[in-house]
């Protein structure tokens, strides 16, 4: 084969856009971390065991008995009409008023991200996003040969002044900004939430710069004590494409998400959806629709909140006990805690050692398009039990202590410097491994 290499004879045949498709750290980790003896704080898998299986079986049974022929058939490229109406009720919980005609059902919100990117991104375009940001969104942006420009966050989410600066710098250098990709509530991976005041400010900044907002909100309903501020889409209809999903509030195996878009964009999204999949699965849409009509879905979301709240508390109290000198965010909902390590440590380099100690996490570098994030890691508390979370953090503390010992030995100084202040964490000065690590 001409132009190939030893590993892949088609190497030189791929389109340029395929160069952006590289296995992420998260993906590689799933294989290792799925071994039962490893406590995985890496993946963001919802705890679907908390879902009443009987309710789902009932819904499937009724769909097949009463509407089987429709459920097994191709459907509309925009999605099942009744489900689109019900999605309006879900979004109303976060202040969104909309028309079912502007909802497009997709194969998970991941596919909505893909479709929006396909519609908007040319090679060389810029997507502005929080830094850090959702890893698999960045994989998509890169696969369309766009560049991701990260704007920093603090404990109240994206920093408006920094956004203004970044937009000005990008414009000054002649770059084309296509949209702001943001996860305002219970951010993946940072765990922080954009305050209401900042939602107003950021929307205004985007409006005045003619920048579309792509609001990705998989976790908004999974709050612990009080609801997140209303969605950005509740404030603005024309400048926002909003993405939602049933993956976290119900189950990801259905692969049902949606986009709510301004009318003209919605038309193009339907065409792109048809071109990609003809129609999203009629069967899973109808099962979800049946479930929403007959089960106590709001009560179910409440149950999930309780489960995740307990696990978040378990994680933070274990961090307090075993790694009190590190910095971390305190999420008010969602699945993730963002941890800042001592300056000397590199979360990516430390990972093999952690897996050897039977604990897995996601290195911060996975969440930056530019290789930043070595001093950070994402810990997910959604899947392991509170007991296992404790075990995992204890093992992590052993790993961190070991790394610091090693560094001290080789540096020969014994002195540990302070890490720089990092936005989005409660970073404190790292004064050496605490006595209570066991
Ligand atoms: C921020 C964010 N967006 C989108 C997705 C994709 O979700 P799905 O395709 O299951 O709806 C995820 C999944 O973890 C996510 O965390």
Short mmCIF file of C-alpha atoms and ligand atoms in Angstrom, two decimals:
data_model
loop_
_atom_site.label_atom_id
_atom_site.label_comp_id
_atom_site.label_asym_id
_atom_site.label_seq_id
_atom_site.Cartn_x
_atom_site.Cartn_y
_atom_site.Cartn_z
CA UNK A 1 0.00 0.00 0.00
CA UNK A 2 1.48 3.34 -1.06
CA UNK A 3 1.86 6.05 1.53
CA UNK A 4 0.98 3.95 4.59
CA UNK A 5 3.08 2.89 7.53
CA UNK A 6 3.69 -0.38 9.38
CA UNK A 7 0.80 0.06 11.76
CA UNK A 8 -1.81 1.41 9.41
CA UNK A 9 -1.54 1.03 5.63
CA UNK A 10 -4.19 3.76 5.21
CA UNK A 11 -2.34 6.27 7.40
CA UNK A 12 -1.86 8.85 4.64
CA UNK A 13 -5.36 8.47 3.25
CA UNK A 14 -7.28 9.95 6.17
CA UNK A 15 -8.94 13.33 5.84
CA UNK A 16 -7.16 16.16 7.66
CA UNK A 17 -9.98 16.31 10.20
CA UNK A 18 -9.22 12.77 11.38
CA UNK A 19 -5.93 14.00 12.86
CA UNK A 20 -7.95 15.45 15.76
CA UNK A 21 -9.34 12.01 16.63
CA UNK A 22 -7.01 10.64 19.26
CA UNK A 23 -7.92 8.40 22.18
CA UNK A 24 -8.47 10.59 25.22
CA UNK A 25 -7.06 9.83 28.64
CA UNK A 26 -10.58 9.08 29.84
CA UNK A 27 -11.07 6.50 27.15
CA UNK A 28 -7.78 4.74 27.79
CA UNK A 29 -8.59 4.77 31.48
CA UNK A 30 -11.94 3.09 31.17
CA UNK A 31 -10.20 -0.14 30.15
CA UNK A 32 -7.81 -0.20 33.10
CA UNK A 33 -10.16 1.22 35.68
CA UNK A 34 -12.89 -1.28 34.95
CA UNK A 35 -10.93 -4.01 36.72
CA UNK A 36 -12.96 -4.76 39.87
CA UNK A 37 -10.09 -4.26 42.29
CA UNK A 38 -9.53 -0.68 41.11
CA UNK A 39 -11.58 2.08 42.76
CA UNK A 40 -12.36 4.26 39.78
CA UNK A 41 -12.83 7.94 40.50
CA UNK A 42 -12.21 8.50 36.80
CA UNK A 43 -15.31 7.95 34.67
CA UNK A 44 -18.54 9.93 34.92
CA UNK A 45 -20.90 6.97 34.82
CA UNK A 46 -24.30 7.65 36.38
CA UNK A 47 -25.35 5.26 39.14
CA UNK A 48 -28.13 3.64 37.12
CA UNK A 49 -28.68 0.99 39.81
CA UNK A 50 -30.67 3.68 41.65
CA UNK A 51 -33.23 3.64 38.84
CA UNK A 52 -36.30 1.47 39.48
CA UNK A 53 -35.79 -1.21 36.83
CA UNK A 54 -39.44 -2.35 37.12
CA UNK A 55 -40.71 1.05 36.02
CA UNK A 56 -38.48 0.89 32.95
CA UNK A 57 -39.53 -2.68 32.16
CA UNK A 58 -43.21 -1.64 32.50
CA UNK A 59 -42.66 1.25 30.11
CA UNK A 60 -40.91 -1.00 27.57
CA UNK A 61 -43.65 -3.58 27.88
CA UNK A 62 -46.43 -1.07 27.27
CA UNK A 63 -44.62 0.47 24.31
CA UNK A 64 -44.18 -2.91 22.66
CA UNK A 65 -47.72 -4.11 23.37
CA UNK A 66 -49.54 -0.97 22.31
CA UNK A 67 -47.25 0.86 19.87
CA UNK A 68 -44.77 -1.82 18.81
CA UNK A 69 -45.05 -1.26 15.07
CA UNK A 70 -44.28 2.46 15.44
CA UNK A 71 -41.53 1.89 18.00
CA UNK A 72 -39.70 -0.52 15.70
CA UNK A 73 -40.02 1.71 12.65
CA UNK A 74 -37.93 4.64 11.39
CA UNK A 75 -39.26 7.88 12.82
CA UNK A 76 -39.04 11.61 12.40
CA UNK A 77 -35.58 13.17 12.01
CA UNK A 78 -36.65 15.74 14.60
CA UNK A 79 -37.81 13.23 17.20
CA UNK A 80 -41.08 11.80 18.54
CA UNK A 81 -43.58 14.70 18.87
CA UNK A 82 -44.96 13.65 22.27
CA UNK A 83 -41.45 13.34 23.72
CA UNK A 84 -40.57 16.79 22.40
CA UNK A 85 -43.59 18.16 24.31
CA UNK A 86 -42.48 16.36 27.47
CA UNK A 87 -38.96 17.74 27.09
CA UNK A 88 -40.54 21.20 27.45
CA UNK A 89 -41.71 20.16 30.96
CA UNK A 90 -38.19 19.03 31.85
CA UNK A 91 -36.65 22.29 30.64
CA UNK A 92 -39.35 24.36 32.40
CA UNK A 93 -37.76 23.20 35.68
CA UNK A 94 -34.81 25.42 34.76
CA UNK A 95 -36.87 28.41 33.68
CA UNK A 96 -36.97 27.67 29.95
CA UNK A 97 -40.07 28.53 27.95
CA UNK A 98 -40.02 27.08 24.45
CA UNK A 99 -41.97 25.54 21.63
CA UNK A 100 -41.76 21.78 20.91
CA UNK A 101 -41.16 22.73 17.29
CA UNK A 102 -37.73 24.09 18.25
CA UNK A 103 -36.60 20.87 19.96
CA UNK A 104 -34.51 18.33 18.02
CA UNK A 105 -34.03 14.92 19.64
CA UNK A 106 -30.52 13.54 19.20
CA UNK A 107 -28.60 10.38 20.04
CA UNK A 108 -27.46 11.74 23.40
CA UNK A 109 -26.41 15.35 23.77
CA UNK A 110 -23.02 14.20 22.49
CA UNK A 111 -24.56 13.90 19.05
CA UNK A 112 -26.10 17.35 19.37
CA UNK A 113 -22.58 18.68 20.03
CA UNK A 114 -21.40 16.92 16.90
CA UNK A 115 -24.24 18.33 14.79
CA UNK A 116 -23.81 21.90 16.02
CA UNK A 117 -20.08 21.65 15.32
CA UNK A 118 -20.75 20.28 11.86
CA UNK A 119 -23.06 23.22 11.11
CA UNK A 120 -20.78 25.96 12.41
CA UNK A 121 -17.11 25.04 12.41
CA UNK A 122 -14.68 25.63 9.57
CA UNK A 123 -10.98 24.76 9.88
CA UNK A 124 -9.21 27.47 11.86
CA UNK A 125 -12.35 28.77 13.61
CA UNK A 126 -12.21 29.34 17.33
CA UNK A 127 -14.50 27.91 20.00
CA UNK A 128 -14.25 29.68 23.33
CA UNK A 129 -14.79 27.41 26.31
CA UNK A 130 -14.13 27.29 30.00
CA UNK A 131 -10.69 26.06 31.02
CA UNK A 132 -10.88 23.19 31.87
CA UNK A 133 -13.74 21.84 29.75
CA UNK A 134 -15.60 18.65 28.81
CA UNK A 135 -13.09 16.40 27.12
CA UNK A 136 -15.28 14.85 24.44
CA UNK A 137 -16.67 18.21 23.32
CA UNK A 138 -13.11 19.30 22.64
CA UNK A 139 -12.47 16.11 20.68
CA UNK A 140 -15.38 17.08 18.42
CA UNK A 141 -14.25 20.70 18.02
CA UNK A 142 -10.77 19.52 17.12
CA UNK A 143 -12.12 16.97 14.68
CA UNK A 144 -13.65 19.91 12.79
CA UNK A 145 -10.17 21.49 12.89
CA UNK A 146 -11.32 24.30 15.15
CA UNK A 147 -9.18 25.65 17.96
CA UNK A 148 -10.33 25.82 21.56
CA UNK A 149 -9.54 28.99 23.48
CA UNK A 150 -9.85 28.41 27.23
CA UNK A 151 -11.13 31.18 29.49
CA UNK A 152 -10.44 30.74 33.21
CA UNK A 153 -13.03 30.14 35.93
CA UNK A 154 -13.22 30.77 39.63
CA UNK A 155 -15.67 29.42 42.19
CA UNK A 156 -18.51 31.31 40.44
CA UNK A 157 -17.73 29.86 37.02
CA UNK A 158 -16.43 31.57 33.90
CA UNK A 159 -14.88 34.97 34.66
CA UNK A 160 -16.61 37.70 32.58
CA UNK A 161 -13.62 40.07 32.57
CA UNK A 162 -11.40 37.28 31.25
CA UNK A 163 -13.97 36.47 28.57
CA UNK A 164 -13.93 40.10 27.41
CA UNK A 165 -10.12 40.03 27.24
CA UNK A 166 -10.02 36.78 25.30
CA UNK A 167 -12.62 37.97 22.77
CA UNK A 168 -10.72 41.22 22.24
CA UNK A 169 -7.41 39.39 21.77
CA UNK A 170 -8.91 36.89 19.33
CA UNK A 171 -10.57 39.64 17.33
CA UNK A 172 -7.39 41.69 17.28
CA UNK A 173 -5.55 38.77 15.76
CA UNK A 174 -8.21 38.34 13.10
CA UNK A 175 -9.62 35.05 14.41
CA UNK A 176 -13.20 33.95 13.76
CA UNK A 177 -15.04 33.05 16.97
CA UNK A 178 -17.93 30.72 16.20
CA UNK A 179 -19.44 30.14 19.63
CA UNK A 180 -18.95 30.06 23.37
CA UNK A 181 -19.26 26.49 24.62
CA UNK A 182 -20.26 26.57 28.27
CA UNK A 183 -21.41 24.15 30.98
CA UNK A 184 -22.87 26.65 33.46
CA UNK A 185 -24.25 24.27 36.10
CA UNK A 186 -22.17 21.75 38.08
CA UNK A 187 -19.40 21.96 35.56
CA UNK A 188 -17.67 18.92 34.10
CA UNK A 189 -14.87 18.73 35.20
CA UNK A 190 -14.52 21.76 37.49
CA UNK A 191 -17.62 21.18 39.67
CA UNK A 192 -18.38 24.93 39.86
CA UNK A 193 -21.60 26.74 38.90
CA UNK A 194 -21.96 30.01 37.02
CA UNK A 195 -23.73 32.53 39.25
CA UNK A 196 -26.95 34.19 38.10
CA UNK A 197 -25.27 37.62 37.84
CA UNK A 198 -22.58 36.15 35.62
CA UNK A 199 -25.13 34.40 33.42
CA UNK A 200 -26.57 37.85 32.68
CA UNK A 201 -23.13 39.36 32.14
CA UNK A 202 -21.83 36.60 29.91
CA UNK A 203 -24.94 36.63 27.79
CA UNK A 204 -24.58 40.38 27.37
CA UNK A 205 -20.91 40.03 26.38
CA UNK A 206 -21.83 37.41 23.78
CA UNK A 207 -24.75 39.46 22.48
CA UNK A 208 -22.64 42.57 22.03
CA UNK A 209 -19.93 40.57 20.24
CA UNK A 210 -22.38 38.60 18.12
CA UNK A 211 -21.22 35.28 19.55
CA UNK A 212 -23.59 32.32 19.74
CA UNK A 213 -23.83 30.58 23.13
CA UNK A 214 -23.80 26.78 23.16
CA UNK A 215 -25.17 25.93 26.61
CA UNK A 216 -24.55 22.30 27.58
CA UNK A 217 -26.58 21.32 30.63
CA UNK A 218 -26.54 17.61 31.46
CA UNK A 219 -26.30 18.05 35.26
CA UNK A 220 -28.53 21.07 36.01
CA UNK A 221 -31.30 19.08 37.72
CA UNK A 222 -28.86 17.12 39.88
CA UNK A 223 -28.43 19.79 42.56
CA UNK A 224 -27.86 18.97 46.22
CA UNK A 225 -29.32 21.67 48.46
CA UNK A 226 -30.85 24.24 46.17
CA UNK A 227 -31.51 24.46 42.43
CA UNK A 228 -28.91 25.95 40.12
CA UNK A 229 -29.73 29.39 38.70
CA UNK A 230 -32.07 29.21 35.70
CA UNK A 231 -30.51 28.25 32.38
CA UNK A 232 -28.93 30.93 30.18
CA UNK A 233 -31.52 29.91 27.57
CA UNK A 234 -34.25 31.15 29.95
CA UNK A 235 -32.91 34.66 29.31
CA UNK A 236 -32.45 34.56 25.56
CA UNK A 237 -34.05 32.65 22.74
CA UNK A 238 -32.21 33.79 19.62
CA UNK A 239 -28.57 33.68 20.65
CA UNK A 240 -28.47 30.37 22.51
CA UNK A 241 -28.43 26.74 21.43
CA UNK A 242 -29.29 24.70 24.53
CA UNK A 243 -28.40 21.03 24.96
CA UNK A 244 -30.12 18.63 27.35
CA UNK A 245 -30.05 14.90 27.93
CA UNK A 246 -31.78 12.05 29.74
CA UNK A 247 -28.40 10.40 30.36
CA UNK A 248 -27.91 11.70 33.90
CA UNK A 249 -31.50 12.07 35.07
CA UNK A 250 -32.62 8.70 33.69
CA UNK A 251 -29.99 6.51 32.00
CA UNK A 252 -27.32 6.99 29.33
CA UNK A 253 -28.07 3.62 27.71
CA UNK A 254 -31.16 5.10 26.04
CA UNK A 255 -28.90 7.54 24.19
CA UNK A 256 -31.55 10.25 24.09
CA UNK A 257 -30.65 13.92 24.33
CA UNK A 258 -31.82 17.06 22.59
CA UNK A 259 -31.01 20.49 21.24
CA UNK A 260 -33.28 23.50 21.64
CA UNK A 261 -32.32 25.98 18.96
CA UNK A 262 -33.45 29.24 17.36
CA UNK A 263 -35.76 28.40 14.49
CA UNK A 264 -33.35 28.73 11.55
CA UNK A 265 -30.63 26.72 13.29
CA UNK A 266 -33.23 24.12 14.28
CA UNK A 267 -34.11 23.54 10.61
CA UNK A 268 -30.50 22.89 9.74
CA UNK A 269 -30.06 20.65 12.79
CA UNK A 270 -32.92 18.44 11.64
CA UNK A 271 -31.36 18.11 8.19
CA UNK A 272 -27.98 17.30 9.71
CA UNK A 273 -29.61 14.77 12.07
CA UNK A 274 -31.35 13.06 9.15
CA UNK A 275 -28.13 12.98 7.16
CA UNK A 276 -26.30 11.39 10.08
CA UNK A 277 -28.80 8.88 11.53
CA UNK A 278 -32.04 9.21 9.47
CA UNK A 279 -33.94 9.33 12.74
CA UNK A 280 -32.97 8.89 16.38
CA UNK A 281 -34.17 5.60 17.90
CA UNK A 282 -37.99 5.56 17.93
CA UNK A 283 -37.93 2.74 20.47
CA UNK A 284 -35.89 4.42 23.18
CA UNK A 285 -37.66 7.76 22.68
CA UNK A 286 -41.03 6.08 23.11
CA UNK A 287 -39.90 4.18 26.20
CA UNK A 288 -38.71 7.43 27.79
CA UNK A 289 -41.94 9.13 26.78
CA UNK A 290 -43.96 6.33 28.38
CA UNK A 291 -41.80 6.47 31.51
CA UNK A 292 -42.31 10.23 31.81
CA UNK A 293 -46.09 9.79 31.38
CA UNK A 294 -46.46 7.06 33.98
CA UNK A 295 -43.60 7.11 36.50
CA UNK A 296 -42.74 9.66 39.17
CA UNK A 297 -39.76 11.02 37.24
CA UNK A 298 -39.32 14.07 39.44
CA UNK A 299 -39.24 11.82 42.51
CA UNK A 300 -36.69 9.67 40.71
CA UNK A 301 -34.44 12.67 40.04
CA UNK A 302 -34.76 13.46 43.76
CA UNK A 303 -33.51 9.98 44.58
CA UNK A 304 -30.49 10.49 42.31
CA UNK A 305 -29.81 13.82 44.05
CA UNK A 306 -29.75 12.09 47.41
CA UNK A 307 -27.37 9.38 46.16
CA UNK A 308 -24.93 11.84 44.62
CA UNK A 309 -25.11 14.25 47.55
CA UNK A 310 -24.15 11.48 49.95
CA UNK A 311 -21.25 10.48 47.69
CA UNK A 312 -20.03 14.03 47.33
CA UNK A 313 -20.02 14.38 51.11
CA UNK A 314 -18.10 11.12 51.41
CA UNK A 315 -15.50 12.36 48.94
CA UNK A 316 -15.02 15.76 50.57
CA UNK A 317 -14.79 14.34 54.06
CA UNK A 318 -12.23 11.76 52.88
CA UNK A 319 -10.23 14.53 51.18
CA UNK A 320 -10.40 16.54 54.41
CA UNK A 321 -9.16 13.58 56.37
CA UNK A 322 -6.49 12.16 54.09
CA UNK A 323 -5.35 15.08 51.95
CA UNK A 324 -6.20 18.20 53.97
CA UNK A 325 -3.52 20.34 52.37
CA UNK A 326 -4.73 19.98 48.82
CA UNK A 327 -7.24 22.32 47.18
CA UNK A 328 -10.56 21.21 45.74
CA UNK A 329 -13.88 22.56 44.58
CA UNK A 330 -17.08 21.97 46.54
CA UNK A 331 -19.75 21.21 43.92
CA UNK A 332 -23.37 22.12 44.69
CA UNK A 333 -24.53 19.36 42.33
CA UNK A 334 -23.40 17.08 39.53
CA UNK A 335 -20.68 14.43 39.56
CA UNK A 336 -17.23 16.01 39.89
CA UNK A 337 -14.64 17.50 42.21
CA UNK A 338 -11.62 19.30 40.74
CA UNK A 339 -8.49 18.85 42.81
CA UNK A 340 -5.38 21.01 42.71
CA UNK A 341 -2.13 19.23 43.55
CA UNK A 342 1.10 20.59 44.96
CA UNK A 343 3.07 22.41 42.29
CA UNK A 344 5.72 19.70 41.99
CA UNK A 345 3.28 16.97 41.05
CA UNK A 346 2.14 15.98 37.60
CA UNK A 347 -1.23 14.21 37.61
CA UNK A 348 -0.63 12.60 34.22
CA UNK A 349 2.77 11.21 35.15
CA UNK A 350 1.42 10.00 38.49
CA UNK A 351 -1.47 8.03 37.01
CA UNK A 352 0.29 4.67 36.36
CA UNK A 353 1.42 4.65 39.97
CA UNK A 354 -2.11 5.37 41.13
CA UNK A 355 -3.51 2.53 39.07
CA UNK A 356 -0.85 0.28 40.58
CA UNK A 357 -2.21 1.34 43.98
CA UNK A 358 -5.69 0.45 42.66
CA UNK A 359 -7.19 3.91 42.35
CA UNK A 360 -7.94 5.77 39.12
CA UNK A 361 -8.68 9.43 38.40
CA UNK A 362 -8.67 11.61 35.31
CA UNK A 363 -5.60 13.83 34.91
CA UNK A 364 -6.31 17.51 34.43
CA UNK A 365 -4.54 17.52 31.06
CA UNK A 366 -7.49 15.64 29.55
CA UNK A 367 -9.63 18.74 29.98
CA UNK A 368 -7.45 21.29 28.25
CA UNK A 369 -6.90 21.50 24.52
CA UNK A 370 -3.46 23.01 25.06
CA UNK A 371 -1.76 20.54 27.43
CA UNK A 372 -2.40 22.59 30.57
CA UNK A 373 -3.80 20.95 33.71
CA UNK A 374 -0.88 18.82 34.94
CA UNK A 375 -1.32 20.12 38.44
CA UNK A 376 -4.99 19.15 38.59
CA UNK A 377 -7.18 16.07 38.49
CA UNK A 378 -10.88 15.32 38.22
CA UNK A 379 -12.41 13.01 40.78
CA UNK A 380 -15.87 11.63 40.00
CA UNK A 381 -18.03 10.63 42.96
CA UNK A 382 -21.05 9.46 40.95
CA UNK A 383 -20.40 5.74 40.64
CA UNK A 384 -18.49 4.19 43.58
CA UNK A 385 -20.21 3.67 46.92
CA UNK A 386 -19.32 6.08 49.76
CA UNK A 387 -17.20 3.32 51.35
CA UNK A 388 -15.26 2.79 48.14
CA UNK A 389 -14.81 6.52 47.67
CA UNK A 390 -13.12 6.60 51.07
CA UNK A 391 -10.89 3.68 50.14
CA UNK A 392 -10.05 5.38 46.84
CA UNK A 393 -9.08 8.68 48.47
CA UNK A 394 -6.98 6.86 51.06
CA UNK A 395 -5.11 5.09 48.27
CA UNK A 396 -4.71 8.37 46.41
CA UNK A 397 -3.19 9.93 49.51
CA UNK A 398 -0.66 7.08 49.65
CA UNK A 399 0.24 7.71 46.01
CA UNK A 400 0.62 11.46 46.52
CA UNK A 401 2.72 10.94 49.63
CA UNK A 402 4.91 8.50 47.69
CA UNK A 403 5.39 10.93 44.84
CA UNK A 404 6.32 13.75 47.18
CA UNK A 405 8.75 11.50 49.05
CA UNK A 406 10.36 10.55 45.78
CA UNK A 407 10.67 14.16 44.67
CA UNK A 408 12.14 15.19 48.00
CA UNK A 409 14.67 12.39 47.84
CA UNK A 410 15.80 13.32 44.37
CA UNK A 411 15.63 17.05 44.81
CA UNK A 412 17.59 16.59 48.01
CA UNK A 413 16.28 19.81 49.47
CA UNK A 414 13.41 18.60 51.60
CA UNK A 415 11.62 21.91 50.99
CA UNK A 416 8.28 21.95 49.22
CA UNK A 417 7.36 25.18 47.51
CA UNK A 418 3.95 26.72 47.33
CA UNK A 419 1.74 26.17 44.33
CA UNK A 420 0.35 29.16 42.48
CA UNK A 421 -3.22 30.18 43.10
CA UNK A 422 -5.55 28.36 40.77
CA UNK A 423 -8.99 29.62 39.84
CA UNK A 424 -11.87 27.39 40.74
CA UNK A 425 -10.34 25.70 43.76
CA UNK A 426 -10.04 26.28 47.46
CA UNK A 427 -6.31 25.95 47.01
CA UNK A 428 -4.30 26.26 50.18
CA UNK A 429 -0.57 26.29 50.60
CA UNK A 430 0.79 22.77 50.46
CA UNK A 431 2.90 22.27 53.54
CA UNK A 432 3.94 18.65 53.05
CA UNK A 433 2.15 15.37 53.53
CA UNK A 434 -0.15 15.41 56.55
CA UNK A 435 0.58 13.16 59.50
CA UNK A 436 -2.76 11.45 59.27
CA UNK A 437 -2.23 9.83 55.86
CA UNK A 438 -2.53 6.10 56.26
C1 LIG B 1 -20.73 18.18 29.78
C2 LIG B 1 -21.25 16.99 29.04
N1 LIG B 1 -21.85 17.18 27.85
C3 LIG B 1 -22.33 16.15 27.15
C4 LIG B 1 -22.23 14.85 27.62
C5 LIG B 1 -22.77 13.74 26.76
O1 LIG B 1 -23.87 13.15 27.33
P1 LIG B 1 -24.88 12.23 26.52
O2 LIG B 1 -24.40 12.10 25.12
O3 LIG B 1 -24.89 10.94 27.24
O4 LIG B 1 -26.18 12.96 26.58
C6 LIG B 1 -21.61 14.61 28.85
C7 LIG B 1 -21.44 13.24 29.36
O5 LIG B 1 -20.78 12.96 30.31
C8 LIG B 1 -21.12 15.71 29.59
O6 LIG B 1 -20.53 15.56 30.78
#
